Short mmCIF file of N, CA and C in Angstrom, two decimals:
data_model
loop_
_atom_site.label_atom_id
_atom_site.label_comp_id
_atom_site.label_asym_id
_atom_site.label_seq_id
_atom_site.Cartn_x
_atom_site.Cartn_y
_atom_site.Cartn_z
N UNK A 1 15.36 53.58 17.68
CA UNK A 1 16.78 53.80 17.52
C UNK A 1 17.33 52.77 16.53
N UNK A 2 18.11 53.21 15.60
CA UNK A 2 18.70 52.34 14.61
C UNK A 2 19.84 51.54 15.22
N UNK A 3 19.90 50.26 14.85
CA UNK A 3 20.98 49.42 15.36
C UNK A 3 22.18 49.53 14.42
N UNK A 4 23.33 49.74 15.01
CA UNK A 4 24.56 49.90 14.25
C UNK A 4 25.56 48.86 14.71
N UNK A 5 26.68 48.76 14.00
CA UNK A 5 27.74 47.85 14.43
C UNK A 5 28.34 48.34 15.73
N UNK A 6 28.61 47.39 16.62
CA UNK A 6 29.19 47.71 17.92
C UNK A 6 30.70 47.87 17.79
N UNK A 7 31.34 48.59 18.72
CA UNK A 7 32.80 48.74 18.67
C UNK A 7 33.49 47.41 18.98
N UNK A 8 34.66 47.23 18.40
CA UNK A 8 35.45 46.03 18.69
C UNK A 8 36.20 46.24 20.00
N UNK A 9 36.82 47.40 20.16
CA UNK A 9 37.52 47.75 21.39
C UNK A 9 36.82 48.93 22.04
N UNK A 10 36.96 49.00 23.37
CA UNK A 10 36.25 50.02 24.12
C UNK A 10 37.08 50.41 25.33
N UNK A 11 37.10 51.69 25.64
CA UNK A 11 37.72 52.17 26.88
C UNK A 11 36.61 52.32 27.90
N UNK A 12 36.51 51.39 28.87
CA UNK A 12 35.38 51.44 29.80
C UNK A 12 35.37 52.67 30.70
N UNK A 13 36.53 53.20 31.06
CA UNK A 13 36.58 54.37 31.94
C UNK A 13 36.12 55.62 31.19
N UNK A 14 36.65 55.85 29.99
CA UNK A 14 36.23 57.02 29.21
C UNK A 14 34.77 56.91 28.81
N UNK A 15 34.32 55.71 28.50
CA UNK A 15 32.91 55.51 28.15
C UNK A 15 32.01 55.79 29.33
N UNK A 16 32.45 55.43 30.55
CA UNK A 16 31.67 55.72 31.75
C UNK A 16 31.65 57.22 32.02
N UNK A 17 32.77 57.90 31.78
CA UNK A 17 32.81 59.35 31.97
C UNK A 17 31.84 60.06 31.03
N UNK A 18 31.71 59.54 29.82
CA UNK A 18 30.80 60.13 28.83
C UNK A 18 29.37 59.62 28.97
N UNK A 19 29.18 58.64 29.89
CA UNK A 19 27.86 58.00 30.06
C UNK A 19 27.36 57.47 28.72
N UNK A 20 28.23 56.75 28.03
CA UNK A 20 27.93 56.25 26.69
C UNK A 20 26.94 55.09 26.74
N UNK A 21 26.02 55.11 25.80
CA UNK A 21 25.09 54.00 25.59
C UNK A 21 25.28 53.53 24.15
N UNK A 22 25.38 52.23 23.98
CA UNK A 22 25.52 51.66 22.65
C UNK A 22 24.39 50.65 22.45
N UNK A 23 23.73 50.74 21.32
CA UNK A 23 22.74 49.75 20.92
C UNK A 23 23.15 49.33 19.52
N UNK A 24 23.50 48.05 19.38
CA UNK A 24 23.98 47.62 18.07
C UNK A 24 24.01 46.13 17.93
N UNK A 25 24.71 45.69 16.91
CA UNK A 25 24.74 44.27 16.56
C UNK A 25 26.15 43.81 16.25
N UNK A 26 26.36 42.53 16.44
CA UNK A 26 27.51 41.81 15.90
C UNK A 26 26.94 40.71 15.01
N UNK A 27 27.53 40.50 13.87
CA UNK A 27 27.13 39.40 13.01
C UNK A 27 27.73 38.11 13.56
N UNK A 28 26.94 37.04 13.59
CA UNK A 28 27.46 35.76 14.09
C UNK A 28 28.66 35.28 13.27
N UNK A 29 28.68 35.60 11.99
CA UNK A 29 29.79 35.17 11.14
C UNK A 29 31.11 35.82 11.54
N UNK A 30 31.04 36.94 12.27
CA UNK A 30 32.26 37.64 12.72
C UNK A 30 32.79 37.11 14.05
N UNK A 31 32.07 36.20 14.70
CA UNK A 31 32.49 35.63 15.99
C UNK A 31 33.09 34.26 15.72
N UNK A 32 34.38 34.24 15.42
CA UNK A 32 35.04 33.02 14.91
C UNK A 32 35.07 31.87 15.92
N UNK A 33 35.25 32.14 17.20
CA UNK A 33 35.32 31.05 18.19
C UNK A 33 33.97 30.39 18.39
N UNK A 34 32.91 31.13 18.14
CA UNK A 34 31.56 30.59 18.28
C UNK A 34 31.24 29.58 17.18
N UNK A 35 31.93 29.68 16.04
CA UNK A 35 31.69 28.79 14.90
C UNK A 35 31.90 27.32 15.26
N UNK A 36 32.79 27.03 16.21
CA UNK A 36 33.07 25.65 16.58
C UNK A 36 31.88 24.97 17.27
N UNK A 37 30.95 25.74 17.79
CA UNK A 37 29.87 25.20 18.60
C UNK A 37 28.50 25.33 17.95
N UNK A 38 28.38 26.08 16.90
CA UNK A 38 27.08 26.28 16.26
C UNK A 38 27.10 25.70 14.85
N UNK A 39 25.90 25.39 14.35
CA UNK A 39 25.79 24.80 13.01
C UNK A 39 25.72 25.85 11.92
N UNK A 40 25.22 27.02 12.25
CA UNK A 40 25.04 28.07 11.25
C UNK A 40 25.57 29.39 11.80
N UNK A 41 26.23 30.14 10.95
CA UNK A 41 26.71 31.45 11.38
C UNK A 41 25.81 32.57 10.86
N UNK A 42 24.60 32.19 10.46
CA UNK A 42 23.64 33.18 9.98
C UNK A 42 22.93 33.80 11.17
N UNK A 43 22.84 35.10 11.18
CA UNK A 43 22.13 35.80 12.24
C UNK A 43 23.01 36.86 12.87
N UNK A 44 22.48 37.44 13.93
CA UNK A 44 23.20 38.53 14.58
C UNK A 44 22.95 38.51 16.08
N UNK A 45 23.84 39.16 16.79
CA UNK A 45 23.73 39.32 18.23
C UNK A 45 23.32 40.76 18.49
N UNK A 46 22.20 40.93 19.18
CA UNK A 46 21.75 42.28 19.54
C UNK A 46 22.36 42.61 20.90
N UNK A 47 23.06 43.75 20.95
CA UNK A 47 23.78 44.13 22.16
C UNK A 47 23.34 45.51 22.62
N UNK A 48 23.04 45.62 23.90
CA UNK A 48 22.80 46.90 24.55
C UNK A 48 23.89 47.07 25.60
N UNK A 49 24.59 48.17 25.54
CA UNK A 49 25.68 48.46 26.48
C UNK A 49 25.46 49.84 27.07
N UNK A 50 25.48 49.90 28.38
CA UNK A 50 25.37 51.18 29.08
C UNK A 50 26.61 51.32 29.95
N UNK A 51 27.36 52.38 29.74
CA UNK A 51 28.56 52.67 30.53
C UNK A 51 28.24 53.82 31.48
N UNK A 52 28.52 53.61 32.75
CA UNK A 52 28.20 54.61 33.76
C UNK A 52 29.04 54.37 35.00
N UNK A 53 28.74 55.10 36.06
CA UNK A 53 29.37 54.89 37.36
C UNK A 53 28.31 54.41 38.34
N UNK A 54 28.73 53.56 39.28
CA UNK A 54 27.80 53.13 40.33
C UNK A 54 27.89 54.08 41.52
N UNK A 55 27.23 53.71 42.62
CA UNK A 55 27.20 54.56 43.81
C UNK A 55 28.58 54.77 44.43
N UNK A 56 29.49 53.82 44.22
CA UNK A 56 30.84 53.90 44.79
C UNK A 56 31.82 54.59 43.83
N UNK A 57 31.30 55.10 42.74
CA UNK A 57 32.09 55.76 41.71
C UNK A 57 33.00 54.79 40.97
N UNK A 58 32.57 53.53 40.88
CA UNK A 58 33.28 52.55 40.06
C UNK A 58 32.71 52.61 38.65
N UNK A 59 33.59 52.65 37.63
CA UNK A 59 33.07 52.61 36.26
C UNK A 59 32.50 51.21 35.99
N UNK A 60 31.28 51.15 35.47
CA UNK A 60 30.66 49.85 35.19
C UNK A 60 30.11 49.83 33.78
N UNK A 61 29.98 48.62 33.27
CA UNK A 61 29.36 48.38 31.97
C UNK A 61 28.21 47.42 32.19
N UNK A 62 27.01 47.86 31.86
CA UNK A 62 25.82 47.02 31.95
C UNK A 62 25.56 46.45 30.56
N UNK A 63 25.65 45.13 30.45
CA UNK A 63 25.59 44.48 29.15
C UNK A 63 24.34 43.61 29.07
N UNK A 64 23.61 43.75 27.98
CA UNK A 64 22.46 42.91 27.68
C UNK A 64 22.63 42.47 26.23
N UNK A 65 22.77 41.18 26.01
CA UNK A 65 22.97 40.66 24.66
C UNK A 65 22.04 39.47 24.45
N UNK A 66 21.51 39.36 23.24
CA UNK A 66 20.66 38.21 22.93
C UNK A 66 20.81 37.82 21.48
N UNK A 67 20.65 36.53 21.26
CA UNK A 67 20.74 35.98 19.91
C UNK A 67 20.07 34.61 19.89
N UNK A 68 19.95 34.06 18.73
CA UNK A 68 19.49 32.68 18.55
C UNK A 68 20.56 31.95 17.75
N UNK A 69 20.99 30.80 18.26
CA UNK A 69 21.99 30.00 17.57
C UNK A 69 21.43 28.60 17.33
N UNK A 70 21.94 27.97 16.30
CA UNK A 70 21.52 26.61 15.97
C UNK A 70 22.65 25.66 16.33
N UNK A 71 22.35 24.70 17.20
CA UNK A 71 23.32 23.70 17.63
C UNK A 71 22.76 22.31 17.36
N UNK A 72 23.57 21.31 17.60
CA UNK A 72 23.15 19.93 17.41
C UNK A 72 22.69 19.35 18.74
N UNK A 73 21.51 18.71 18.74
CA UNK A 73 20.99 18.05 19.94
C UNK A 73 21.85 16.83 20.23
N UNK A 74 22.35 16.72 21.44
CA UNK A 74 23.23 15.61 21.80
C UNK A 74 22.47 14.30 21.98
N UNK A 75 21.15 14.36 22.08
CA UNK A 75 20.35 13.15 22.25
C UNK A 75 19.98 12.54 20.90
N UNK A 76 19.43 13.38 19.99
CA UNK A 76 18.94 12.84 18.72
C UNK A 76 19.81 13.22 17.52
N UNK A 77 20.68 14.20 17.68
CA UNK A 77 21.54 14.62 16.58
C UNK A 77 20.89 15.63 15.66
N UNK A 78 19.65 16.00 15.92
CA UNK A 78 18.95 16.97 15.09
C UNK A 78 19.34 18.40 15.42
N UNK A 79 18.84 19.31 14.60
CA UNK A 79 19.12 20.73 14.82
C UNK A 79 18.26 21.26 15.96
N UNK A 80 18.85 22.09 16.77
CA UNK A 80 18.18 22.68 17.92
C UNK A 80 18.49 24.18 17.93
N UNK A 81 17.46 25.00 17.96
CA UNK A 81 17.64 26.45 18.03
C UNK A 81 17.57 26.88 19.48
N UNK A 82 18.62 27.54 19.94
CA UNK A 82 18.69 28.04 21.31
C UNK A 82 18.59 29.56 21.30
N UNK A 83 17.71 30.08 22.12
CA UNK A 83 17.66 31.52 22.35
C UNK A 83 18.57 31.81 23.54
N UNK A 84 19.59 32.61 23.29
CA UNK A 84 20.57 32.91 24.33
C UNK A 84 20.43 34.37 24.73
N UNK A 85 20.38 34.59 26.02
CA UNK A 85 20.29 35.93 26.56
C UNK A 85 21.35 36.08 27.65
N UNK A 86 22.08 37.17 27.60
CA UNK A 86 23.17 37.43 28.54
C UNK A 86 22.94 38.78 29.19
N UNK A 87 22.95 38.79 30.51
CA UNK A 87 22.88 40.05 31.28
C UNK A 87 24.05 40.03 32.26
N UNK A 88 24.90 41.02 32.19
CA UNK A 88 26.08 41.05 33.06
C UNK A 88 26.48 42.48 33.38
N UNK A 89 27.16 42.62 34.50
CA UNK A 89 27.72 43.91 34.90
C UNK A 89 29.22 43.74 35.09
N UNK A 90 29.99 44.54 34.39
CA UNK A 90 31.44 44.46 34.45
C UNK A 90 32.02 45.76 34.97
N UNK A 91 33.14 45.63 35.64
CA UNK A 91 33.94 46.79 36.02
C UNK A 91 35.38 46.49 35.64
N UNK A 92 36.10 47.48 35.13
CA UNK A 92 37.49 47.22 34.74
C UNK A 92 38.38 47.03 35.96
N UNK A 93 39.39 46.21 35.79
CA UNK A 93 40.37 45.95 36.84
C UNK A 93 41.38 47.11 36.84
N UNK A 94 41.14 48.06 37.72
CA UNK A 94 42.02 49.23 37.80
C UNK A 94 42.92 49.09 39.02
N UNK A 95 44.16 49.53 38.90
CA UNK A 95 45.12 49.42 40.00
C UNK A 95 44.69 50.26 41.20
N UNK A 96 43.94 51.33 40.95
CA UNK A 96 43.55 52.23 42.04
C UNK A 96 42.32 51.73 42.81
N UNK A 97 41.68 50.68 42.32
CA UNK A 97 40.45 50.19 42.95
C UNK A 97 40.76 49.13 43.99
N UNK A 98 40.20 49.27 45.17
CA UNK A 98 40.32 48.27 46.22
C UNK A 98 39.35 47.14 45.89
N UNK A 99 39.87 45.93 45.71
CA UNK A 99 39.03 44.80 45.29
C UNK A 99 37.95 44.46 46.30
N UNK A 100 38.13 44.81 47.57
CA UNK A 100 37.11 44.53 48.58
C UNK A 100 35.87 45.41 48.39
N UNK A 101 36.01 46.50 47.69
CA UNK A 101 34.89 47.41 47.47
C UNK A 101 34.02 47.01 46.29
N UNK A 102 34.50 46.07 45.49
CA UNK A 102 33.75 45.66 44.30
C UNK A 102 32.65 44.69 44.72
N UNK A 103 31.39 45.00 44.41
CA UNK A 103 30.28 44.09 44.77
C UNK A 103 30.43 42.73 44.10
N UNK A 104 29.90 41.69 44.75
CA UNK A 104 30.01 40.33 44.24
C UNK A 104 29.32 40.13 42.90
N UNK A 105 28.29 40.90 42.62
CA UNK A 105 27.55 40.71 41.37
C UNK A 105 28.27 41.31 40.16
N UNK A 106 29.35 42.05 40.39
CA UNK A 106 30.15 42.59 39.29
C UNK A 106 31.20 41.57 38.88
N UNK A 107 31.43 41.49 37.60
CA UNK A 107 32.55 40.72 37.08
C UNK A 107 33.67 41.69 36.77
N UNK A 108 34.87 41.35 37.19
CA UNK A 108 36.03 42.22 36.95
C UNK A 108 36.68 41.78 35.65
N UNK A 109 36.96 42.75 34.81
CA UNK A 109 37.55 42.46 33.50
C UNK A 109 38.86 43.22 33.36
N UNK A 110 39.84 42.56 32.76
CA UNK A 110 41.15 43.19 32.55
C UNK A 110 41.13 44.02 31.27
N UNK A 111 41.85 45.11 31.31
CA UNK A 111 42.03 45.95 30.13
C UNK A 111 43.50 45.86 29.73
N UNK A 112 43.79 46.23 28.48
CA UNK A 112 45.18 46.16 28.03
C UNK A 112 45.96 47.37 28.53
N UNK A 113 47.22 47.50 28.13
CA UNK A 113 48.09 48.57 28.63
C UNK A 113 47.62 49.96 28.20
N UNK A 114 46.72 50.05 27.22
CA UNK A 114 46.18 51.33 26.77
C UNK A 114 44.82 51.62 27.41
N UNK A 115 44.38 50.75 28.31
CA UNK A 115 43.09 50.94 28.96
C UNK A 115 41.91 50.48 28.13
N UNK A 116 42.18 49.73 27.06
CA UNK A 116 41.12 49.27 26.17
C UNK A 116 40.72 47.83 26.48
N UNK A 117 39.49 47.53 26.19
CA UNK A 117 38.90 46.21 26.40
C UNK A 117 38.46 45.67 25.05
N UNK A 118 38.76 44.40 24.78
CA UNK A 118 38.29 43.76 23.56
C UNK A 118 36.82 43.39 23.79
N UNK A 119 35.93 44.31 23.48
CA UNK A 119 34.52 44.15 23.79
C UNK A 119 33.88 43.02 22.98
N UNK A 120 34.26 42.90 21.73
CA UNK A 120 33.70 41.83 20.88
C UNK A 120 34.06 40.46 21.45
N UNK A 121 35.29 40.29 21.92
CA UNK A 121 35.70 39.01 22.52
C UNK A 121 34.94 38.76 23.82
N UNK A 122 34.66 39.82 24.57
CA UNK A 122 33.90 39.68 25.81
C UNK A 122 32.49 39.18 25.52
N UNK A 123 31.84 39.73 24.52
CA UNK A 123 30.49 39.28 24.14
C UNK A 123 30.54 37.83 23.66
N UNK A 124 31.55 37.50 22.87
CA UNK A 124 31.69 36.13 22.39
C UNK A 124 31.91 35.15 23.55
N UNK A 125 32.72 35.54 24.53
CA UNK A 125 32.92 34.70 25.71
C UNK A 125 31.61 34.46 26.46
N UNK A 126 30.83 35.52 26.64
CA UNK A 126 29.56 35.39 27.35
C UNK A 126 28.60 34.48 26.60
N UNK A 127 28.56 34.57 25.28
CA UNK A 127 27.69 33.70 24.49
C UNK A 127 28.14 32.25 24.58
N UNK A 128 29.44 32.02 24.53
CA UNK A 128 29.96 30.65 24.65
C UNK A 128 29.61 30.05 26.00
N UNK A 129 29.69 30.85 27.05
CA UNK A 129 29.35 30.36 28.38
C UNK A 129 27.86 30.10 28.54
N UNK A 130 27.04 30.78 27.76
CA UNK A 130 25.59 30.63 27.86
C UNK A 130 25.07 29.39 27.13
N UNK A 131 25.86 28.82 26.22
CA UNK A 131 25.44 27.61 25.52
C UNK A 131 25.55 26.44 26.48
N UNK A 132 24.50 25.64 26.61
CA UNK A 132 24.58 24.48 27.52
C UNK A 132 25.71 23.54 27.12
N UNK A 133 26.30 22.90 28.14
CA UNK A 133 27.40 21.97 27.88
C UNK A 133 26.92 20.79 27.03
N UNK A 134 25.72 20.31 27.31
CA UNK A 134 25.11 19.23 26.53
C UNK A 134 23.73 19.72 26.07
N UNK A 135 23.66 20.38 24.91
CA UNK A 135 22.37 20.89 24.45
C UNK A 135 21.46 19.74 24.01
N UNK A 136 20.21 19.77 24.48
CA UNK A 136 19.25 18.73 24.12
C UNK A 136 17.87 19.36 23.97
N UNK A 137 17.08 18.78 23.06
CA UNK A 137 15.67 19.16 22.98
C UNK A 137 14.99 18.76 24.29
N UNK A 138 13.88 19.40 24.65
CA UNK A 138 13.07 18.85 25.74
C UNK A 138 12.62 17.43 25.35
N UNK A 139 12.45 16.55 26.32
CA UNK A 139 12.15 15.14 26.05
C UNK A 139 10.93 15.00 25.16
N UNK A 140 9.89 15.80 25.38
CA UNK A 140 8.67 15.66 24.59
C UNK A 140 8.81 16.20 23.17
N UNK A 141 9.89 16.94 22.85
CA UNK A 141 10.09 17.48 21.51
C UNK A 141 11.20 16.77 20.75
N UNK A 142 11.92 15.87 21.39
CA UNK A 142 13.08 15.22 20.78
C UNK A 142 12.64 14.06 19.89
N UNK A 143 13.42 13.78 18.84
CA UNK A 143 13.13 12.66 17.95
C UNK A 143 13.36 11.32 18.64
N UNK A 144 14.18 11.29 19.66
CA UNK A 144 14.42 10.07 20.45
C UNK A 144 13.42 10.09 21.61
N UNK A 145 12.59 9.05 21.69
CA UNK A 145 11.59 8.98 22.75
C UNK A 145 12.17 8.30 23.98
N UNK A 146 11.41 8.32 25.06
CA UNK A 146 11.87 7.66 26.29
C UNK A 146 12.03 6.16 26.07
N UNK A 147 11.19 5.56 25.22
CA UNK A 147 11.32 4.13 24.94
C UNK A 147 12.62 3.82 24.22
N UNK A 148 13.06 4.75 23.35
CA UNK A 148 14.33 4.56 22.64
C UNK A 148 15.53 4.67 23.58
N UNK A 149 15.36 5.37 24.70
CA UNK A 149 16.45 5.57 25.65
C UNK A 149 16.56 4.41 26.63
N UNK A 150 15.64 3.46 26.59
CA UNK A 150 15.65 2.33 27.52
C UNK A 150 16.76 1.37 27.13
N UNK A 151 17.48 0.89 28.14
CA UNK A 151 18.58 -0.03 27.89
C UNK A 151 18.23 -1.46 28.30
N UNK A 152 17.01 -1.72 28.74
CA UNK A 152 16.60 -3.08 29.11
C UNK A 152 16.71 -3.32 30.60
N UNK A 153 16.47 -4.53 30.97
CA UNK A 153 16.48 -4.94 32.37
C UNK A 153 17.78 -5.67 32.70
N UNK A 154 18.26 -5.48 33.91
CA UNK A 154 19.43 -6.22 34.38
C UNK A 154 18.98 -7.58 34.90
N UNK A 155 19.78 -8.60 34.64
CA UNK A 155 19.44 -9.92 35.19
C UNK A 155 19.70 -9.92 36.70
N UNK A 156 19.13 -10.89 37.40
CA UNK A 156 19.21 -10.90 38.86
C UNK A 156 20.64 -11.04 39.35
N UNK A 157 21.48 -11.76 38.63
CA UNK A 157 22.88 -11.94 39.06
C UNK A 157 23.63 -10.61 39.03
N UNK A 158 23.32 -9.76 38.05
CA UNK A 158 23.98 -8.46 37.96
C UNK A 158 23.48 -7.50 39.01
N UNK A 159 22.23 -7.69 39.46
CA UNK A 159 21.67 -6.80 40.46
C UNK A 159 22.16 -7.11 41.86
N UNK A 160 22.56 -8.37 42.11
CA UNK A 160 23.01 -8.76 43.44
C UNK A 160 24.44 -8.27 43.65
N UNK A 161 24.67 -7.63 44.77
CA UNK A 161 26.01 -7.15 45.10
C UNK A 161 26.65 -8.15 46.04
N UNK A 162 27.93 -8.42 45.86
CA UNK A 162 28.59 -9.31 46.82
C UNK A 162 28.66 -8.64 48.20
N UNK A 163 28.65 -9.46 49.24
CA UNK A 163 28.70 -8.93 50.60
C UNK A 163 29.98 -8.13 50.81
N UNK A 164 31.06 -8.64 50.30
CA UNK A 164 32.35 -7.96 50.42
C UNK A 164 32.87 -7.67 49.01
N UNK A 165 33.08 -6.44 48.64
CA UNK A 165 33.53 -6.16 47.27
C UNK A 165 34.89 -6.74 46.94
N UNK A 166 35.68 -7.08 47.96
CA UNK A 166 37.00 -7.65 47.70
C UNK A 166 36.94 -9.13 47.38
N UNK A 167 35.76 -9.76 47.54
CA UNK A 167 35.60 -11.17 47.16
C UNK A 167 35.85 -11.35 45.67
N UNK A 168 35.49 -10.35 44.89
CA UNK A 168 35.73 -10.43 43.44
C UNK A 168 37.23 -10.46 43.17
N UNK A 169 38.00 -9.67 43.90
CA UNK A 169 39.46 -9.65 43.72
C UNK A 169 40.09 -10.97 44.14
N UNK A 170 39.56 -11.60 45.22
CA UNK A 170 40.08 -12.90 45.66
C UNK A 170 39.86 -13.96 44.59
N UNK A 171 38.71 -13.92 43.92
CA UNK A 171 38.45 -14.91 42.88
C UNK A 171 39.38 -14.72 41.69
N UNK A 172 39.82 -13.48 41.44
CA UNK A 172 40.78 -13.26 40.36
C UNK A 172 42.18 -13.73 40.74
N UNK A 173 42.51 -13.62 42.02
CA UNK A 173 43.83 -14.02 42.50
C UNK A 173 43.98 -15.54 42.51
N UNK A 174 42.96 -16.23 42.95
CA UNK A 174 42.99 -17.69 43.02
C UNK A 174 41.95 -18.28 42.09
N UNK A 175 42.26 -18.41 40.80
CA UNK A 175 41.28 -18.98 39.88
C UNK A 175 41.00 -20.44 40.24
N UNK A 176 39.77 -20.84 40.09
CA UNK A 176 39.36 -22.22 40.45
C UNK A 176 39.68 -23.19 39.38
#
């Protein structure tokens, strides 16, 4: 199957009624919020979207997206390529749906007043959440070794704790 550009907006209910399947791509350069966290906007996000109904007749979107992004390693400062994969199940927040019936593994997503969902923004949000908060190479692959991360030994006076932590405050109150 040929990969095509994915829709920017999507009606999840109508797409579920049609049992729509989308296989396509988003260019990383088109995901503007992602630019703040990655070093290069070269590449693409491969997205598989299946719209259907579950056993409870809730419209759902099964999303599978994957890409590779280049970020900066927080330990050594070098370039780090991360393979990001996102698998999620969404259901639209409909007024007629009882929230207690929605399974815990589903994420509820809001649609606008026309029943449309900004699908491109949803994929971008999922990718942003998948990037580690502090991306680092594995220790054995990083330019900074464990010896470089050593801060030295503490002297014995620094290692000893006072019996009462407030003794330090007393010494500040009454200087000798």
